Amino acid sequence: MLEGHTAVITGAAQGIGLAIARTFAEHGANIVIGDLDRAKAEEAAASLPTPAVGLHCDVTSEADVAGLLSAAVDSFGSLDVMVNNAGITRDATMRTMTEQQFDDVVQVHLRGCWNGTRLAANIMRTSGGGSIINLSSISGKVGFIGQTNYSAAKAGVVGLSKAAAKEVAHLGVRVNVVQPGLIRTAMTEAMPAKVWDQKLSEVPMQRAGEPEEVASVALFYASKLSSYMTGTVAEVTGGRYM
Ligand code: NAP
């Protein structure tokens, strides 16, 4: 489905990002992985079945994101898909959350997503189009206790993506959002068991999702299967908070 396409995925040395990279590669795409840890990004790229490169990229740095996108064009000749996936959590209730914890989460998710969306759109608008996929979270739809920073940033990702989608739709650039629920990755495995069980009890499908189940939705948005969709939000939650 992505033969001859080039996809850039941030925060893809592990977790959902790596599953997206692997799924895209299995469908023929050349891959550029950007992550904070260069060695892990290189290792992840080397594990893929198609040509792939792994680079250091801090998504809060415009220069880093610009460098990542240039690497895609220089290495493979095009930029067709951009996935803004990098993420962190710094959970605390409002009473105890520090300004630093608030700012760090907003910087990575919101500024990072803005950097990736606008810089990718700048390239895609002149090359005839492309697909941008931004990772939000169900936390941005309903708000979670202890996540005033993360819920704000992830709701912001939806607004950012819809505004961007309207700006570039006539240029063939589509911008869509994936909103995962409880997915089994390092980010969620760090939760106390009690919190995990509580979240699980809210899922009508009665199980956590796997990173590959988010990746297949990203593949849909990356491919021609979704050619008439932009500014949409896909909930991948097993029915939680439908
Ligand atoms: P993860 O396993 O923690 O992976 C996130 C990756 O992003 C890590 O490799 C991390 O690197 C990297 N990263 C962090 N800050 C970065 C930065 N400034 N620049 C570049 N890379 C950075 O998380 P995940 O569970 O796969 O989550 C992926 C995305 O899905 C995130 O946006 C997350 O908010 C969203 N999401 C996840 C879930 C879930 O249940 N897992 C649910 C809803 C939404 P380090 O490890 O070196 O920090």
PDB file of C-alpha atoms and ligand atoms in Angstrom:
ATOM      1  CA  MET A   1       0.000   0.000   0.000  1.00  0.00           C
ATOM      2  CA  LEU A   2       2.965   2.369   0.489  1.00  0.00           C
ATOM      3  CA  GLU A   3       5.354   1.051  -2.183  1.00  0.00           C
ATOM      4  CA  GLY A   4       7.817   3.790  -3.202  1.00  0.00           C
ATOM      5  CA  HIS A   5       6.591   6.142  -0.473  1.00  0.00           C
ATOM      6  CA  THR A   6       8.770   7.683   2.211  1.00  0.00           C
ATOM      7  CA  ALA A   7       7.471   7.989   5.767  1.00  0.00           C
ATOM      8  CA  VAL A   8       8.993   9.890   8.685  1.00  0.00           C
ATOM      9  CA  ILE A   9       7.938   8.832  12.177  1.00  0.00           C
ATOM     10  CA  THR A  10       8.997  10.640  15.359  1.00  0.00           C
ATOM     11  CA  GLY A  11       9.526   8.864  18.672  1.00  0.00           C
ATOM     12  CA  ALA A  12       9.673   5.594  16.746  1.00  0.00           C
ATOM     13  CA  ALA A  13      12.574   3.835  18.468  1.00  0.00           C
ATOM     14  CA  GLN A  14       9.958   1.906  20.488  1.00  0.00           C
ATOM     15  CA  GLY A  15       6.275   1.511  21.261  1.00  0.00           C
ATOM     16  CA  ILE A  16       3.514   2.703  18.964  1.00  0.00           C
ATOM     17  CA  GLY A  17       5.941   4.622  16.740  1.00  0.00           C
ATOM     18  CA  LEU A  18       8.045   1.539  16.078  1.00  0.00           C
ATOM     19  CA  ALA A  19       4.919  -0.520  15.329  1.00  0.00           C
ATOM     20  CA  ILE A  20       3.865   2.158  12.820  1.00  0.00           C
ATOM     21  CA  ALA A  21       7.337   2.112  11.233  1.00  0.00           C
ATOM     22  CA  ARG A  22       7.233  -1.690  10.953  1.00  0.00           C
ATOM     23  CA  THR A  23       3.720  -1.756   9.510  1.00  0.00           C
ATOM     24  CA  PHE A  24       4.556   0.942   6.950  1.00  0.00           C
ATOM     25  CA  ALA A  25       7.767  -0.910   6.014  1.00  0.00           C
ATOM     26  CA  GLU A  26       5.830  -4.171   5.594  1.00  0.00           C
ATOM     27  CA  HIS A  27       3.696  -2.255   3.096  1.00  0.00           C
ATOM     28  CA  GLY A  28       6.748  -1.098   1.126  1.00  0.00           C
ATOM     29  CA  ALA A  29       7.599   2.348   2.542  1.00  0.00           C
ATOM     30  CA  ASN A  30      11.091   3.699   3.051  1.00  0.00           C
ATOM     31  CA  ILE A  31      11.323   4.808   6.678  1.00  0.00           C
ATOM     32  CA  VAL A  32      13.026   7.601   8.593  1.00  0.00           C
ATOM     33  CA  ILE A  33      12.896   7.201  12.370  1.00  0.00           C
ATOM     34  CA  GLY A  34      13.618  10.173  14.613  1.00  0.00           C
ATOM     35  CA  ASP A  35      14.037   9.745  18.357  1.00  0.00           C
ATOM     36  CA  LEU A  36      15.909  11.285  21.272  1.00  0.00           C
ATOM     37  CA  ASP A  37      18.183   8.239  21.530  1.00  0.00           C
ATOM     38  CA  ARG A  38      20.123   8.012  18.271  1.00  0.00           C
ATOM     39  CA  ALA A  39      21.520   4.518  18.888  1.00  0.00           C
ATOM     40  CA  LYS A  40      18.022   3.151  19.607  1.00  0.00           C
ATOM     41  CA  ALA A  41      16.658   4.883  16.506  1.00  0.00           C
ATOM     42  CA  GLU A  42      19.415   3.337  14.376  1.00  0.00           C
ATOM     43  CA  GLU A  43      18.777  -0.107  15.893  1.00  0.00           C
ATOM     44  CA  ALA A  44      15.038   0.215  15.215  1.00  0.00           C
ATOM     45  CA  ALA A  45      15.685   1.279  11.611  1.00  0.00           C
ATOM     46  CA  ALA A  46      18.039  -1.665  11.078  1.00  0.00           C
ATOM     47  CA  SER A  47      15.303  -4.083  12.203  1.00  0.00           C
ATOM     48  CA  LEU A  48      12.923  -3.035   9.404  1.00  0.00           C
ATOM     49  CA  PRO A  49      12.469  -4.959   6.136  1.00  0.00           C
ATOM     50  CA  THR A  50      12.798  -1.921   3.820  1.00  0.00           C
ATOM     51  CA  PRO A  51      15.482   0.795   3.493  1.00  0.00           C
ATOM     52  CA  ALA A  52      15.367   2.836   6.697  1.00  0.00           C
ATOM     53  CA  VAL A  53      17.455   5.341   8.616  1.00  0.00           C
ATOM     54  CA  GLY A  54      17.398   6.230  12.300  1.00  0.00           C
ATOM     55  CA  LEU A  55      18.438   9.678  13.495  1.00  0.00           C
ATOM     56  CA  HIS A  56      18.538  11.771  16.640  1.00  0.00           C
ATOM     57  CA  CYS A  57      15.628  14.199  16.720  1.00  0.00           C
ATOM     58  CA  ASP A  58      14.177  16.203  19.591  1.00  0.00           C
ATOM     59  CA  VAL A  59      10.753  17.203  18.281  1.00  0.00           C
ATOM     60  CA  THR A  60      10.740  20.352  20.406  1.00  0.00           C
ATOM     61  CA  SER A  61      13.589  21.663  18.237  1.00  0.00           C
ATOM     62  CA  GLU A  62      12.510  23.086  14.903  1.00  0.00           C
ATOM     63  CA  ALA A  63      16.031  22.573  13.543  1.00  0.00           C
ATOM     64  CA  ASP A  64      16.008  18.879  14.528  1.00  0.00           C
ATOM     65  CA  VAL A  65      12.644  18.272  12.850  1.00  0.00           C
ATOM     66  CA  ALA A  66      13.722  20.165   9.730  1.00  0.00           C
ATOM     67  CA  GLY A  67      16.872  18.011   9.649  1.00  0.00           C
ATOM     68  CA  LEU A  68      14.825  14.826   9.943  1.00  0.00           C
ATOM     69  CA  LEU A  69      12.604  15.800   7.022  1.00  0.00           C
ATOM     70  CA  SER A  70      15.602  16.839   4.908  1.00  0.00           C
ATOM     71  CA  ALA A  71      17.153  13.446   5.610  1.00  0.00           C
ATOM     72  CA  ALA A  72      14.038  11.780   4.196  1.00  0.00           C
ATOM     73  CA  VAL A  73      14.145  13.791   0.988  1.00  0.00           C
ATOM     74  CA  ASP A  74      17.945  13.438   0.645  1.00  0.00           C
ATOM     75  CA  SER A  75      17.946   9.685   1.334  1.00  0.00           C
ATOM     76  CA  PHE A  76      14.834   8.605  -0.538  1.00  0.00           C
ATOM     77  CA  GLY A  77      13.822  11.492  -2.818  1.00  0.00           C
ATOM     78  CA  SER A  78      10.433  12.349  -1.314  1.00  0.00           C
ATOM     79  CA  LEU A  79       8.368  12.922   1.796  1.00  0.00           C
ATOM     80  CA  ASP A  80       4.947  11.317   1.519  1.00  0.00           C
ATOM     81  CA  VAL A  81       3.898  10.549   5.100  1.00  0.00           C
ATOM     82  CA  MET A  82       4.713  12.285   8.381  1.00  0.00           C
ATOM     83  CA  VAL A  83       3.700  10.770  11.714  1.00  0.00           C
ATOM     84  CA  ASN A  84       4.005  13.019  14.760  1.00  0.00           C
ATOM     85  CA  ASN A  85       4.127  10.339  17.439  1.00  0.00           C
ATOM     86  CA  ALA A  86       6.827  11.335  19.984  1.00  0.00           C
ATOM     87  CA  GLY A  87       5.400  11.655  23.454  1.00  0.00           C
ATOM     88  CA  ILE A  88       6.019  11.817  27.190  1.00  0.00           C
ATOM     89  CA  THR A  89       3.897  11.852  30.343  1.00  0.00           C
ATOM     90  CA  ARG A  90       4.595  13.785  33.540  1.00  0.00           C
ATOM     91  CA  ASP A  91       1.510  12.907  35.571  1.00  0.00           C
ATOM     92  CA  ALA A  92       0.593  14.743  38.773  1.00  0.00           C
ATOM     93  CA  THR A  93      -2.558  16.330  40.125  1.00  0.00           C
ATOM     94  CA  MET A  94      -2.825  20.097  39.677  1.00  0.00           C
ATOM     95  CA  ARG A  95      -2.017  20.556  43.352  1.00  0.00           C
ATOM     96  CA  THR A  96       1.417  19.005  42.923  1.00  0.00           C
ATOM     97  CA  MET A  97       2.247  19.475  39.214  1.00  0.00           C
ATOM     98  CA  THR A  98       5.217  21.752  38.636  1.00  0.00           C
ATOM     99  CA  GLU A  99       5.360  24.378  35.909  1.00  0.00           C
ATOM    100  CA  GLN A 100       8.210  22.376  34.408  1.00  0.00           C
ATOM    101  CA  GLN A 101       6.040  19.246  34.194  1.00  0.00           C
ATOM    102  CA  PHE A 102       3.297  21.237  32.491  1.00  0.00           C
ATOM    103  CA  ASP A 103       5.642  22.954  30.065  1.00  0.00           C
ATOM    104  CA  ASP A 104       7.605  19.793  29.169  1.00  0.00           C
ATOM    105  CA  VAL A 105       4.474  17.893  28.159  1.00  0.00           C
ATOM    106  CA  VAL A 106       3.039  20.788  26.168  1.00  0.00           C
ATOM    107  CA  GLN A 107       6.395  21.330  24.461  1.00  0.00           C
ATOM    108  CA  VAL A 108       6.813  17.728  23.317  1.00  0.00           C
ATOM    109  CA  HIS A 109       3.227  17.047  22.251  1.00  0.00           C
ATOM    110  CA  LEU A 110       1.982  20.408  21.062  1.00  0.00           C
ATOM    111  CA  ARG A 111       5.098  22.253  19.915  1.00  0.00           C
ATOM    112  CA  GLY A 112       6.533  18.977  18.604  1.00  0.00           C
ATOM    113  CA  CYS A 113       3.389  18.229  16.631  1.00  0.00           C
ATOM    114  CA  TRP A 114       3.247  21.807  15.321  1.00  0.00           C
ATOM    115  CA  ASN A 115       6.895  21.637  14.216  1.00  0.00           C
ATOM    116  CA  GLY A 116       6.298  18.344  12.431  1.00  0.00           C
ATOM    117  CA  THR A 117       2.998  19.331  10.863  1.00  0.00           C
ATOM    118  CA  ARG A 118       4.023  22.676   9.447  1.00  0.00           C
ATOM    119  CA  LEU A 119       7.490  21.642   8.297  1.00  0.00           C
ATOM    120  CA  ALA A 120       6.162  18.492   6.603  1.00  0.00           C
ATOM    121  CA  ALA A 121       3.303  20.461   5.034  1.00  0.00           C
ATOM    122  CA  ASN A 122       5.819  22.976   3.650  1.00  0.00           C
ATOM    123  CA  ILE A 123       7.540  20.172   1.750  1.00  0.00           C
ATOM    124  CA  MET A 124       4.370  18.327   0.747  1.00  0.00           C
ATOM    125  CA  ARG A 125       2.632  21.448  -0.576  1.00  0.00           C
ATOM    126  CA  THR A 126       5.310  21.876  -3.216  1.00  0.00           C
ATOM    127  CA  SER A 127       5.696  18.184  -4.043  1.00  0.00           C
ATOM    128  CA  GLY A 128       2.040  17.509  -4.825  1.00  0.00           C
ATOM    129  CA  GLY A 129       0.664  16.326  -1.507  1.00  0.00           C
ATOM    130  CA  GLY A 130       1.042  13.875   1.333  1.00  0.00           C
ATOM    131  CA  SER A 131      -0.460  12.539   4.532  1.00  0.00           C
ATOM    132  CA  ILE A 132       0.258  13.847   8.028  1.00  0.00           C
ATOM    133  CA  ILE A 133      -0.858  11.744  10.997  1.00  0.00           C
ATOM    134  CA  ASN A 134      -0.832  13.157  14.511  1.00  0.00           C
ATOM    135  CA  LEU A 135      -1.051  11.081  17.684  1.00  0.00           C
ATOM    136  CA  SER A 136      -3.537  12.418  20.207  1.00  0.00           C
ATOM    137  CA  SER A 137      -5.005  10.383  23.073  1.00  0.00           C
ATOM    138  CA  ILE A 138      -8.412   9.627  24.500  1.00  0.00           C
ATOM    139  CA  SER A 139      -7.087  11.661  27.455  1.00  0.00           C
ATOM    140  CA  GLY A 140      -7.479  14.708  25.199  1.00  0.00           C
ATOM    141  CA  LYS A 141     -11.143  13.850  24.563  1.00  0.00           C
ATOM    142  CA  VAL A 142     -12.345  13.168  28.103  1.00  0.00           C
ATOM    143  CA  GLY A 143      -9.597  14.503  30.418  1.00  0.00           C
ATOM    144  CA  PHE A 144      -7.869  12.269  32.983  1.00  0.00           C
ATOM    145  CA  ILE A 145      -7.126  13.043  36.619  1.00  0.00           C
ATOM    146  CA  GLY A 146      -3.399  13.752  36.978  1.00  0.00           C
ATOM    147  CA  GLN A 147      -3.065  14.741  33.336  1.00  0.00           C
ATOM    148  CA  THR A 148      -4.029  18.423  33.089  1.00  0.00           C
ATOM    149  CA  ASN A 149      -0.813  18.861  31.072  1.00  0.00           C
ATOM    150  CA  TYR A 150      -1.241  15.789  28.835  1.00  0.00           C
ATOM    151  CA  SER A 151      -5.020  16.148  28.316  1.00  0.00           C
ATOM    152  CA  ALA A 152      -4.539  19.807  27.340  1.00  0.00           C
ATOM    153  CA  ALA A 153      -1.757  18.965  24.904  1.00  0.00           C
ATOM    154  CA  LYS A 154      -3.607  16.016  23.358  1.00  0.00           C
ATOM    155  CA  ALA A 155      -6.827  18.036  22.928  1.00  0.00           C
ATOM    156  CA  GLY A 156      -4.627  20.713  21.389  1.00  0.00           C
ATOM    157  CA  VAL A 157      -3.293  18.211  18.877  1.00  0.00           C
ATOM    158  CA  VAL A 158      -6.856  17.770  17.574  1.00  0.00           C
ATOM    159  CA  GLY A 159      -7.424  21.515  17.154  1.00  0.00           C
ATOM    160  CA  LEU A 160      -4.007  22.012  15.606  1.00  0.00           C
ATOM    161  CA  SER A 161      -4.618  19.185  13.135  1.00  0.00           C
ATOM    162  CA  LYS A 162      -8.053  20.440  12.075  1.00  0.00           C
ATOM    163  CA  ALA A 163      -6.764  23.989  11.541  1.00  0.00           C
ATOM    164  CA  ALA A 164      -3.779  22.673   9.573  1.00  0.00           C
ATOM    165  CA  ALA A 165      -6.022  20.352   7.548  1.00  0.00           C
ATOM    166  CA  LYS A 166      -8.095  23.339   6.414  1.00  0.00           C
ATOM    167  CA  GLU A 167      -5.006  25.342   5.470  1.00  0.00           C
ATOM    168  CA  VAL A 168      -3.476  22.700   3.212  1.00  0.00           C
ATOM    169  CA  ALA A 169      -6.371  20.570   1.933  1.00  0.00           C
ATOM    170  CA  HIS A 170      -6.420  22.338  -1.458  1.00  0.00           C
ATOM    171  CA  LEU A 171      -2.735  21.450  -1.895  1.00  0.00           C
ATOM    172  CA  GLY A 172      -3.322  17.713  -1.569  1.00  0.00           C
ATOM    173  CA  VAL A 173      -1.989  17.507   1.980  1.00  0.00           C
ATOM    174  CA  ARG A 174      -4.230  15.584   4.388  1.00  0.00           C
ATOM    175  CA  VAL A 175      -3.941  15.872   8.182  1.00  0.00           C
ATOM    176  CA  ASN A 176      -5.661  13.318  10.404  1.00  0.00           C
ATOM    177  CA  VAL A 177      -5.509  12.287  14.050  1.00  0.00           C
ATOM    178  CA  VAL A 178      -5.314   8.932  15.804  1.00  0.00           C
ATOM    179  CA  GLN A 179      -6.623   8.901  19.359  1.00  0.00           C
ATOM    180  CA  PRO A 180      -5.486   5.713  21.123  1.00  0.00           C
ATOM    181  CA  GLY A 181      -6.896   4.472  24.412  1.00  0.00           C
ATOM    182  CA  LEU A 182      -5.051   2.004  26.629  1.00  0.00           C
ATOM    183  CA  ILE A 183      -2.255   0.520  24.505  1.00  0.00           C
ATOM    184  CA  ARG A 184       0.375  -1.836  25.865  1.00  0.00           C
ATOM    185  CA  THR A 185       3.724   0.063  25.651  1.00  0.00           C
ATOM    186  CA  ALA A 186       6.529   1.252  27.949  1.00  0.00           C
ATOM    187  CA  MET A 187       4.480   4.410  28.606  1.00  0.00           C
ATOM    188  CA  THR A 188       1.531   2.471  30.049  1.00  0.00           C
ATOM    189  CA  GLU A 189       3.477  -0.413  31.577  1.00  0.00           C
ATOM    190  CA  ALA A 190       5.032   2.180  33.908  1.00  0.00           C
ATOM    191  CA  MET A 191       1.580   2.626  35.530  1.00  0.00           C
ATOM    192  CA  PRO A 192       0.815   1.119  38.950  1.00  0.00           C
ATOM    193  CA  ALA A 193      -1.180  -2.141  38.551  1.00  0.00           C
ATOM    194  CA  LYS A 194      -4.187  -0.583  40.323  1.00  0.00           C
ATOM    195  CA  VAL A 195      -4.388   2.223  37.767  1.00  0.00           C
ATOM    196  CA  TRP A 196      -3.976  -0.227  34.867  1.00  0.00           C
ATOM    197  CA  ASP A 197      -6.822  -2.406  36.214  1.00  0.00           C
ATOM    198  CA  GLN A 198      -9.079   0.621  36.676  1.00  0.00           C
ATOM    199  CA  LYS A 199      -8.469   1.744  33.081  1.00  0.00           C
ATOM    200  CA  LEU A 200      -8.969  -1.772  31.773  1.00  0.00           C
ATOM    201  CA  SER A 201     -12.345  -1.993  33.519  1.00  0.00           C
ATOM    202  CA  GLU A 202     -13.532   0.940  31.363  1.00  0.00           C
ATOM    203  CA  VAL A 203     -12.832  -0.849  28.072  1.00  0.00           C
ATOM    204  CA  PRO A 204     -15.925  -2.513  26.528  1.00  0.00           C
ATOM    205  CA  MET A 205     -13.675  -4.905  24.576  1.00  0.00           C
ATOM    206  CA  GLN A 206     -12.163  -5.924  27.959  1.00  0.00           C
ATOM    207  CA  ARG A 207      -8.514  -5.825  26.879  1.00  0.00           C
ATOM    208  CA  ALA A 208      -5.734  -3.350  26.213  1.00  0.00           C
ATOM    209  CA  GLY A 209      -4.843  -2.605  22.616  1.00  0.00           C
ATOM    210  CA  GLU A 210      -1.567  -3.625  20.984  1.00  0.00           C
ATOM    211  CA  PRO A 211       0.696  -1.069  19.228  1.00  0.00           C
ATOM    212  CA  GLU A 212       0.030  -2.892  15.918  1.00  0.00           C
ATOM    213  CA  GLU A 213      -3.683  -2.085  16.270  1.00  0.00           C
ATOM    214  CA  VAL A 214      -2.837   1.629  16.310  1.00  0.00           C
ATOM    215  CA  ALA A 215      -0.355   1.138  13.463  1.00  0.00           C
ATOM    216  CA  SER A 216      -2.975  -0.376  11.161  1.00  0.00           C
ATOM    217  CA  VAL A 217      -5.154   2.724  11.571  1.00  0.00           C
ATOM    218  CA  ALA A 218      -2.143   4.919  10.820  1.00  0.00           C
ATOM    219  CA  LEU A 219      -1.601   2.808   7.675  1.00  0.00           C
ATOM    220  CA  PHE A 220      -5.174   3.527   6.625  1.00  0.00           C
ATOM    221  CA  TYR A 221      -4.558   7.276   6.991  1.00  0.00           C
ATOM    222  CA  ALA A 222      -1.173   7.051   5.243  1.00  0.00           C
ATOM    223  CA  SER A 223      -2.563   5.191   2.242  1.00  0.00           C
ATOM    224  CA  LYS A 224      -4.970   5.966  -0.584  1.00  0.00           C
ATOM    225  CA  LEU A 225      -7.667   4.045   1.312  1.00  0.00           C
ATOM    226  CA  SER A 226      -8.388   7.334   3.131  1.00  0.00           C
ATOM    227  CA  SER A 227      -7.878   9.636   0.118  1.00  0.00           C
ATOM    228  CA  TYR A 228     -11.054  11.657   0.804  1.00  0.00           C
ATOM    229  CA  MET A 229     -10.457  12.069   4.557  1.00  0.00           C
ATOM    230  CA  THR A 230      -8.845  15.036   6.260  1.00  0.00           C
ATOM    231  CA  GLY A 231      -9.282  16.677   9.661  1.00  0.00           C
ATOM    232  CA  THR A 232     -10.735  13.484  11.128  1.00  0.00           C
ATOM    233  CA  VAL A 233     -10.089  11.763  14.459  1.00  0.00           C
ATOM    234  CA  ALA A 234      -9.988   7.967  14.709  1.00  0.00           C
ATOM    235  CA  GLU A 235     -10.529   6.567  18.206  1.00  0.00           C
ATOM    236  CA  VAL A 236      -8.594   3.332  18.745  1.00  0.00           C
ATOM    237  CA  THR A 237      -9.847   2.471  22.196  1.00  0.00           C
ATOM    238  CA  GLY A 238     -11.718  -0.830  22.186  1.00  0.00           C
ATOM    239  CA  GLY A 239     -14.863   1.255  22.651  1.00  0.00           C
ATOM    240  CA  ARG A 240     -13.687   3.155  25.748  1.00  0.00           C
ATOM    241  CA  TYR A 241     -15.385   6.561  26.061  1.00  0.00           C
ATOM    242  CA  MET A 242     -17.120   6.114  22.697  1.00  0.00           C
TER     243      MET A 242
HETATM  244  P1  NAP B   1       6.683   5.336  24.412  1.00  0.00           P
HETATM  245  O1  NAP B   1       6.789   3.854  24.367  1.00  0.00           O
HETATM  246  O2  NAP B   1       7.105   6.047  25.655  1.00  0.00           O
HETATM  247  O3  NAP B   1       7.479   5.933  23.153  1.00  0.00           O
HETATM  248  C1  NAP B   1       7.584   7.311  22.944  1.00  0.00           C
HETATM  249  C2  NAP B   1       8.871   7.601  22.222  1.00  0.00           C
HETATM  250  O4  NAP B   1       8.958   9.022  22.029  1.00  0.00           O
HETATM  251  C3  NAP B   1      10.110   7.186  23.038  1.00  0.00           C
HETATM  252  O5  NAP B   1      11.035   6.522  22.205  1.00  0.00           O
HETATM  253  C4  NAP B   1      10.655   8.526  23.513  1.00  0.00           C
HETATM  254  O6  NAP B   1      12.051   8.530  23.701  1.00  0.00           O
HETATM  255  C5  NAP B   1      10.282   9.417  22.353  1.00  0.00           C
HETATM  256  N1  NAP B   1      10.350  10.829  22.712  1.00  0.00           N
HETATM  257  C6  NAP B   1      10.026  11.416  23.894  1.00  0.00           C
HETATM  258  N2  NAP B   1      10.256  12.734  23.830  1.00  0.00           N
HETATM  259  C7  NAP B   1      10.754  12.983  22.591  1.00  0.00           C
HETATM  260  C8  NAP B   1      11.195  14.154  21.928  1.00  0.00           C
HETATM  261  N3  NAP B   1      11.208  15.350  22.540  1.00  0.00           N
HETATM  262  N4  NAP B   1      11.628  14.046  20.654  1.00  0.00           N
HETATM  263  C9  NAP B   1      11.650  12.854  20.036  1.00  0.00           C
HETATM  264  N5  NAP B   1      11.261  11.712  20.602  1.00  0.00           N
HETATM  265  C10 NAP B   1      10.811  11.773  21.882  1.00  0.00           C
HETATM  266  O7  NAP B   1       5.197   5.834  24.121  1.00  0.00           O
HETATM  267  P2  NAP B   1       4.008   5.178  23.262  1.00  0.00           P
HETATM  268  O8  NAP B   1       3.095   4.550  24.232  1.00  0.00           O
HETATM  269  O9  NAP B   1       4.548   4.392  22.124  1.00  0.00           O
HETATM  270  O10 NAP B   1       3.290   6.504  22.745  1.00  0.00           O
HETATM  271  C11 NAP B   1       3.418   6.991  21.416  1.00  0.00           C
HETATM  272  C12 NAP B   1       2.408   8.104  21.204  1.00  0.00           C
HETATM  273  O11 NAP B   1       1.090   7.609  21.418  1.00  0.00           O
HETATM  274  C13 NAP B   1       2.575   9.271  22.176  1.00  0.00           C
HETATM  275  O12 NAP B   1       2.292  10.493  21.530  1.00  0.00           O
HETATM  276  C14 NAP B   1       1.539   8.972  23.240  1.00  0.00           C
HETATM  277  O13 NAP B   1       1.155  10.141  23.936  1.00  0.00           O
HETATM  278  C15 NAP B   1       0.430   8.395  22.395  1.00  0.00           C
HETATM  279  N6  NAP B   1      -0.507   7.567  23.139  1.00  0.00           N
HETATM  280  C16 NAP B   1      -0.118   6.419  23.760  1.00  0.00           C
HETATM  281  C17 NAP B   1      -1.056   5.659  24.450  1.00  0.00           C
HETATM  282  C18 NAP B   1      -0.716   4.376  25.139  1.00  0.00           C
HETATM  283  O14 NAP B   1      -1.607   3.794  25.779  1.00  0.00           O
HETATM  284  N7  NAP B   1       0.508   3.870  25.062  1.00  0.00           N
HETATM  285  C19 NAP B   1      -2.376   6.084  24.518  1.00  0.00           C
HETATM  286  C20 NAP B   1      -2.740   7.253  23.878  1.00  0.00           C
HETATM  287  C21 NAP B   1      -1.797   7.980  23.184  1.00  0.00           C
HETATM  288  P3  NAP B   1      12.668   8.224  25.174  1.00  0.00           P
HETATM  289  O15 NAP B   1      12.192   6.856  25.551  1.00  0.00           O
HETATM  290  O16 NAP B   1      14.133   8.328  24.945  1.00  0.00           O
HETATM  291  O17 NAP B   1      12.099   9.291  26.065  1.00  0.00           O
END
